[in-house]
Short mmCIF file of C-alpha atoms and ligand atoms in Angstrom, two decimals:
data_model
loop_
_atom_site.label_atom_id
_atom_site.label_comp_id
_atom_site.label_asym_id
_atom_site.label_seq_id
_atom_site.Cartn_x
_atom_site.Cartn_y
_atom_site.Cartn_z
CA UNK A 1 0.00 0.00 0.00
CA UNK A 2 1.08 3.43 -0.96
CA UNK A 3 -0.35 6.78 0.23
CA UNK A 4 -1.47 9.26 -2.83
CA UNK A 5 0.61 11.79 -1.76
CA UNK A 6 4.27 9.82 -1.93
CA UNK A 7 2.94 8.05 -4.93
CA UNK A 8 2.22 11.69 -6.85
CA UNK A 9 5.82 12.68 -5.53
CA UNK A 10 7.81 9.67 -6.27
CA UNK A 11 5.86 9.60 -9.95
CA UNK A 12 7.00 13.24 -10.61
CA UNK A 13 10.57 12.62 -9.67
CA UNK A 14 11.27 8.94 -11.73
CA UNK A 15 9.87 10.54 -14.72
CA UNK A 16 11.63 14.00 -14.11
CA UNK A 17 8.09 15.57 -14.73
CA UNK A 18 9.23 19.19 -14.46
CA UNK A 19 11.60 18.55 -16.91
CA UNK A 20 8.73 19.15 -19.83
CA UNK A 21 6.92 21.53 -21.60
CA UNK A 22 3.69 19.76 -22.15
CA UNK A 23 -0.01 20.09 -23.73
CA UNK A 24 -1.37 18.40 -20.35
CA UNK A 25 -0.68 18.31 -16.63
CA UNK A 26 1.39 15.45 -16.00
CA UNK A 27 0.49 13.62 -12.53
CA UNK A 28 -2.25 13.52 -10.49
CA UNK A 29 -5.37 14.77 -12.18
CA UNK A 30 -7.89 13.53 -10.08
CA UNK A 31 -7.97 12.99 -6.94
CA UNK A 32 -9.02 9.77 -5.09
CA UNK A 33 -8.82 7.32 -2.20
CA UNK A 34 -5.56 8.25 0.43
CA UNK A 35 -4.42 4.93 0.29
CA UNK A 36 -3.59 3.31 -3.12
CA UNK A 37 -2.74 -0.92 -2.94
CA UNK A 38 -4.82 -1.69 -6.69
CA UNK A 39 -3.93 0.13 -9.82
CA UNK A 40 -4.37 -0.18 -13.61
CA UNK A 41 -3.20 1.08 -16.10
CA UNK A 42 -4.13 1.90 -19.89
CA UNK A 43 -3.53 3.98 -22.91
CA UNK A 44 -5.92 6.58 -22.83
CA UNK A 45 -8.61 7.90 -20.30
CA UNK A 46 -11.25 6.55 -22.19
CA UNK A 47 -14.89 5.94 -20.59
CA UNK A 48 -14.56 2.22 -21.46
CA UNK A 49 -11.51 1.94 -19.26
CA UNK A 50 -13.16 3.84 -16.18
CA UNK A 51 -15.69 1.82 -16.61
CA UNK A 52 -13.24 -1.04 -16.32
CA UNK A 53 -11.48 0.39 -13.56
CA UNK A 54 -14.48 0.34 -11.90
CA UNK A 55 -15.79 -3.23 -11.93
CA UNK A 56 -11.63 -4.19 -11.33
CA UNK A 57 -12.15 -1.84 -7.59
CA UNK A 58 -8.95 -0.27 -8.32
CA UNK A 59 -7.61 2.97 -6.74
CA UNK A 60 -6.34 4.04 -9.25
CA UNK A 61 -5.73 4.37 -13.11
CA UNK A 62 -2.62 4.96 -14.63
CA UNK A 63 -2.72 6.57 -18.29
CA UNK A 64 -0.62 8.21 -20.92
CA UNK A 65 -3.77 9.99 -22.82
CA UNK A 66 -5.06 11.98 -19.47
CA UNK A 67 -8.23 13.30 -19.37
CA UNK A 68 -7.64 17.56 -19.38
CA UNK A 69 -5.76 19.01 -22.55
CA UNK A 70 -5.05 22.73 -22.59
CA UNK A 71 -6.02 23.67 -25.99
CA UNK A 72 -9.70 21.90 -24.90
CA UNK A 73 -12.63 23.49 -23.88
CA UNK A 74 -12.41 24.11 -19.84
CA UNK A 75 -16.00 23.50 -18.92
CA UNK A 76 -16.79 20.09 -17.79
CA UNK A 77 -20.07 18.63 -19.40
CA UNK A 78 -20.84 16.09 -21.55
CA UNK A 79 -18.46 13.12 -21.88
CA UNK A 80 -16.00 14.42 -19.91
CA UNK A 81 -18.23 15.32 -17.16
CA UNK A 82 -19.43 11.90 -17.21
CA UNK A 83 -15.82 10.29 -16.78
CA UNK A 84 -15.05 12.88 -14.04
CA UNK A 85 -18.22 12.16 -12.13
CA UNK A 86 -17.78 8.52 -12.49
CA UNK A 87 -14.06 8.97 -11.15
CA UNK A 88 -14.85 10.90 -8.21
CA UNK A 89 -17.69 9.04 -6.95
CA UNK A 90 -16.01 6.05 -6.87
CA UNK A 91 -12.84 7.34 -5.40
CA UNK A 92 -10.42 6.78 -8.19
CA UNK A 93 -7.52 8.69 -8.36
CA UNK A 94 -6.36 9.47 -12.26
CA UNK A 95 -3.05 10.06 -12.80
CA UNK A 96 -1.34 10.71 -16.32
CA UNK A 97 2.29 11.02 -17.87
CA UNK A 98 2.55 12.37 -21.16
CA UNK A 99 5.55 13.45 -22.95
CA UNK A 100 7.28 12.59 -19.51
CA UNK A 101 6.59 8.70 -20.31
CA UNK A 102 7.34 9.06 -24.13
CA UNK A 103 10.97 10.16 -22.92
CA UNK A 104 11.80 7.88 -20.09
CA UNK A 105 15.19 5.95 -20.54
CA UNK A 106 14.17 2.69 -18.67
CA UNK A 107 9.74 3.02 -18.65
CA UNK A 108 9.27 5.21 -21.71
CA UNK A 109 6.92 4.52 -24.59
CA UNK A 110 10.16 4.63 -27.02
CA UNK A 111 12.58 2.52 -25.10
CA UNK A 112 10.24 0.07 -24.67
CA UNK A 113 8.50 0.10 -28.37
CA UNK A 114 12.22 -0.24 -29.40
CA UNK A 115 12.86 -3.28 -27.21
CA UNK A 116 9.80 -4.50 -27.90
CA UNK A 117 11.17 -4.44 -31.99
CA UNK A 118 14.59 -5.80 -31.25
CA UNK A 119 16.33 -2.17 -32.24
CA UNK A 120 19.94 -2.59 -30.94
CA UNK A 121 22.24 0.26 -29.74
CA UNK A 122 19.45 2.70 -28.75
CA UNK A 123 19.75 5.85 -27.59
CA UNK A 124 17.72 9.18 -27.83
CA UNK A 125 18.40 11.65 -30.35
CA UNK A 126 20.02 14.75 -28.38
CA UNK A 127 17.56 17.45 -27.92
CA UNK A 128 14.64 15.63 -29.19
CA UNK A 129 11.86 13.31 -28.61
CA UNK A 130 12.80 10.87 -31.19
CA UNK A 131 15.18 7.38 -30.77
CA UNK A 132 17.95 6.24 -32.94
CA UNK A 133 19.35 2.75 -33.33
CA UNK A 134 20.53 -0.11 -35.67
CA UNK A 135 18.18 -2.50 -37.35
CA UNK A 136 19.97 -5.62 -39.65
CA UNK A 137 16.44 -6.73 -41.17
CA UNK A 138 14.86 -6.42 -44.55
CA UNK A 139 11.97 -4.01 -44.75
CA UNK A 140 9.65 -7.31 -45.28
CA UNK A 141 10.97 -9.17 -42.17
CA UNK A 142 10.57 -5.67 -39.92
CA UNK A 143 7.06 -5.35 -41.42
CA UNK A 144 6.25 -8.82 -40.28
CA UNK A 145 7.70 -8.42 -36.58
CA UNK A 146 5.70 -5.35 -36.38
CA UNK A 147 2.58 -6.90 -37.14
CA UNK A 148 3.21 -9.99 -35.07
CA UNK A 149 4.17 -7.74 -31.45
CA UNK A 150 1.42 -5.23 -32.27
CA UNK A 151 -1.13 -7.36 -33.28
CA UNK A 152 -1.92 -4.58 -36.34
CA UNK A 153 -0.87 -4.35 -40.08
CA UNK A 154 1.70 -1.49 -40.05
CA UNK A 155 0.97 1.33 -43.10
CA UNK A 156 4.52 1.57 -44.87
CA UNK A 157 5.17 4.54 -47.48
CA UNK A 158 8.37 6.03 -49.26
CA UNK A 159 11.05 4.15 -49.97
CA UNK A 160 10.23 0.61 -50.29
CA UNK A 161 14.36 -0.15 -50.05
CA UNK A 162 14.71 -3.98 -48.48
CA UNK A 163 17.65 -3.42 -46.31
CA UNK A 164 17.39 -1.46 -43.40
CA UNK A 165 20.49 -0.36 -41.20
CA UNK A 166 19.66 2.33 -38.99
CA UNK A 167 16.27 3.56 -38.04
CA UNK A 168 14.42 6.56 -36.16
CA UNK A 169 11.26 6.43 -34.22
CA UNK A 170 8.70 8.27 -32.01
CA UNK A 171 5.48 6.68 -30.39
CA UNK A 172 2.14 8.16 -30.73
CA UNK A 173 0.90 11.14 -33.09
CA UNK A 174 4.74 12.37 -34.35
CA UNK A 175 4.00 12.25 -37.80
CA UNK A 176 5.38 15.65 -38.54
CA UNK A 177 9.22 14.81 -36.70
CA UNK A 178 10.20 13.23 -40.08
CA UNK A 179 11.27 16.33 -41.07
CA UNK A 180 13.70 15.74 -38.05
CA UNK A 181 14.28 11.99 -39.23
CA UNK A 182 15.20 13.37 -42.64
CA UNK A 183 18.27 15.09 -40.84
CA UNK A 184 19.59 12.24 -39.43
CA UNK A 185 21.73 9.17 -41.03
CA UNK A 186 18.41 6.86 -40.74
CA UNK A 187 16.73 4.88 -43.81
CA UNK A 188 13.17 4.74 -42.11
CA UNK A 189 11.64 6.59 -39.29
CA UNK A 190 8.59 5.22 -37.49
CA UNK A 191 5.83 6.26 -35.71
CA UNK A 192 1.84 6.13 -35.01
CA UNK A 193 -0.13 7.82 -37.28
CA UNK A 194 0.19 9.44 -40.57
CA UNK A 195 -0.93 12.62 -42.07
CA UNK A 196 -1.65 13.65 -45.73
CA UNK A 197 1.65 15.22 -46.41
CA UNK A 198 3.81 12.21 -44.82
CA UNK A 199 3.95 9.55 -47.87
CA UNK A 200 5.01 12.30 -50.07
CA UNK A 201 7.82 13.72 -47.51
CA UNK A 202 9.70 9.93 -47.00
CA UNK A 203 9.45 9.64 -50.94
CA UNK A 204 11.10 12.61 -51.89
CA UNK A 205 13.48 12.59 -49.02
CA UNK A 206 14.44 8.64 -50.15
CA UNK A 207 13.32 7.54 -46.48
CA UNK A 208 10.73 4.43 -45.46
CA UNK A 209 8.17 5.62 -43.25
CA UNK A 210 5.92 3.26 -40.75
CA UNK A 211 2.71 4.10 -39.36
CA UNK A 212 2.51 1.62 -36.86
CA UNK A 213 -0.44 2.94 -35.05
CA UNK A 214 -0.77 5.58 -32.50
CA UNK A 215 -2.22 3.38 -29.51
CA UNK A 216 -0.66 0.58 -30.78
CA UNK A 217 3.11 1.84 -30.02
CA UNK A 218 1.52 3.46 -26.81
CA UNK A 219 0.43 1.01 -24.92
CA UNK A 220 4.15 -0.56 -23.37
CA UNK A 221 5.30 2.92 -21.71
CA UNK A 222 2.79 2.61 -19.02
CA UNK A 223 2.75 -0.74 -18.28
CA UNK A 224 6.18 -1.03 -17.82
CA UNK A 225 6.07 2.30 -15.19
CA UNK A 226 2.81 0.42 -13.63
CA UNK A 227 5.11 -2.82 -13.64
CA UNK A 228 7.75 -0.70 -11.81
CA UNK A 229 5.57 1.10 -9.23
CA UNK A 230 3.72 -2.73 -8.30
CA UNK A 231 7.08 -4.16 -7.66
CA UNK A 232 8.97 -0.57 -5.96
CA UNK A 233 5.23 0.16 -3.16
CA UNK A 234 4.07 -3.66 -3.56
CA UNK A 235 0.72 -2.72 -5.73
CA UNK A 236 -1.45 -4.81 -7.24
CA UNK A 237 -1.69 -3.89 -11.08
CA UNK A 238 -3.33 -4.99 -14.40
CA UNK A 239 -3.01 -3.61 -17.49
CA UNK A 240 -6.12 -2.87 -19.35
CA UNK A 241 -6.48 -2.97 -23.10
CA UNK A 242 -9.16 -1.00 -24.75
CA UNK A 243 -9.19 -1.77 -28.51
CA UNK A 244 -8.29 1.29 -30.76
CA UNK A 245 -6.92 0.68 -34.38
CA UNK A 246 -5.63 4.28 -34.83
ZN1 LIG B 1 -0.04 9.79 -27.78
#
């Protein structure tokens, strides 16, 4: 068992929270219960995973997608006054880590995604939010592994080169870093989504670019920083799933 208070403190410090210039809060967003012994965890603050959360009687949830943005509309109604009623009534603290947990060098949603994808010699780019490292696979072969640890049919565009030898990613919605990718000595550069501009950006830049899914390389950063706060403050924890194929 863990009280809220030194969980919110340690969190902040092991992901170096202040650290970041964010779109979100990261932390505690909610508060809850005092004393915290079940958590989950899950991409996204989602109703279906409160809902979840619920039934599981856990304390409380662990996310990477919180629930307050600060370009959103600040009056609660609607959904979001649904999620936030259903939260507080049942005493569930929310807590959320955004770019903090994309970042992390042992927890965060790269390093793992890159473990995860066998990447050797990882390390993040200097001054950025992407991750460099050496791949010895044909494009076929890394297309393959993707689909088989994801569970999801990768998008590939550009380049359609079979050997790949170094390679650049970034979880989540970082789409637009391959202009950053296109500076660096990388042959494909991977992350969630894509946008309308991307295909034609890796094909004139001679560069292979993955959309592997925005959830989909998402979902490890948080369970492995759930994983470590169960074993550190002895925590029950279970990682819930709720199916998105963006
Ligand atoms: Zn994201």
């Amino acid at each position: 068992m863990v009280n809220r208070k030194e969980l919110d403190n340690y969190c902040n410090e092991y992901l170096n929270v202040t650290a970041f210039k964010d779109y979100c809060s990261n932390g505690l967003q909610i508060e809850g219960t005092e004393n915290i012994t079940s958590i989950v965890s899950g991409v996204s603050a989602n109703l279906a995973l409160i809902e979840r959360a619920i039934d599981e009687k856990a304390d409380a949830i662990f996310v990477h997608h919180g629930i307050f943005w600060k370009d959103e509309d600040q009056i609660i109604r609607g959904a979001k006054r649904r999620k936030v009623s259903l939260l507080l009534s049942h005493n569930i603290n929310l807590f959320g880590y955004h770019l903090p947990l994309d970042a992390h060098p042992e927890v965060g949603n790269n390093v793992q995604l890159g473990k995860l994808l066998d990447i050797q010699n990882m390390k993040p780019v200097e001054g950025s939010l992407l991750w460099q490292g050496d791949l010895n696979i044909s494009l076929s072969d890394f297309t393959s592994r993707i689909e088989q640890k994801l569970e999801r049919v990768p998008q590939v565009f550009g380049n359609q080169e079979e050997k790949i030898r170094r390679v650049s990613w970034c979880t989540g919605g970082a789409q637009n870093y391959i202009d950053e990718a296109i500076t660096l000595d990388v042959g494909l550069y991977l992350s969630g989504e894509v946008s309308e501009k991307t295909p034609a950006a890796a094909l004139e830049n001679n560069l292979t670019y993955i959309a592997a899914g925005h959830h989909a390389t998402e979902r490890y950063g948080i369970q492995a920083l759930c994983e470590h706060l169960s074993k550190t403050f002895q925590l029950q924890h279970q990682y819930i799933e709720i199916d998105n194929p963006v």
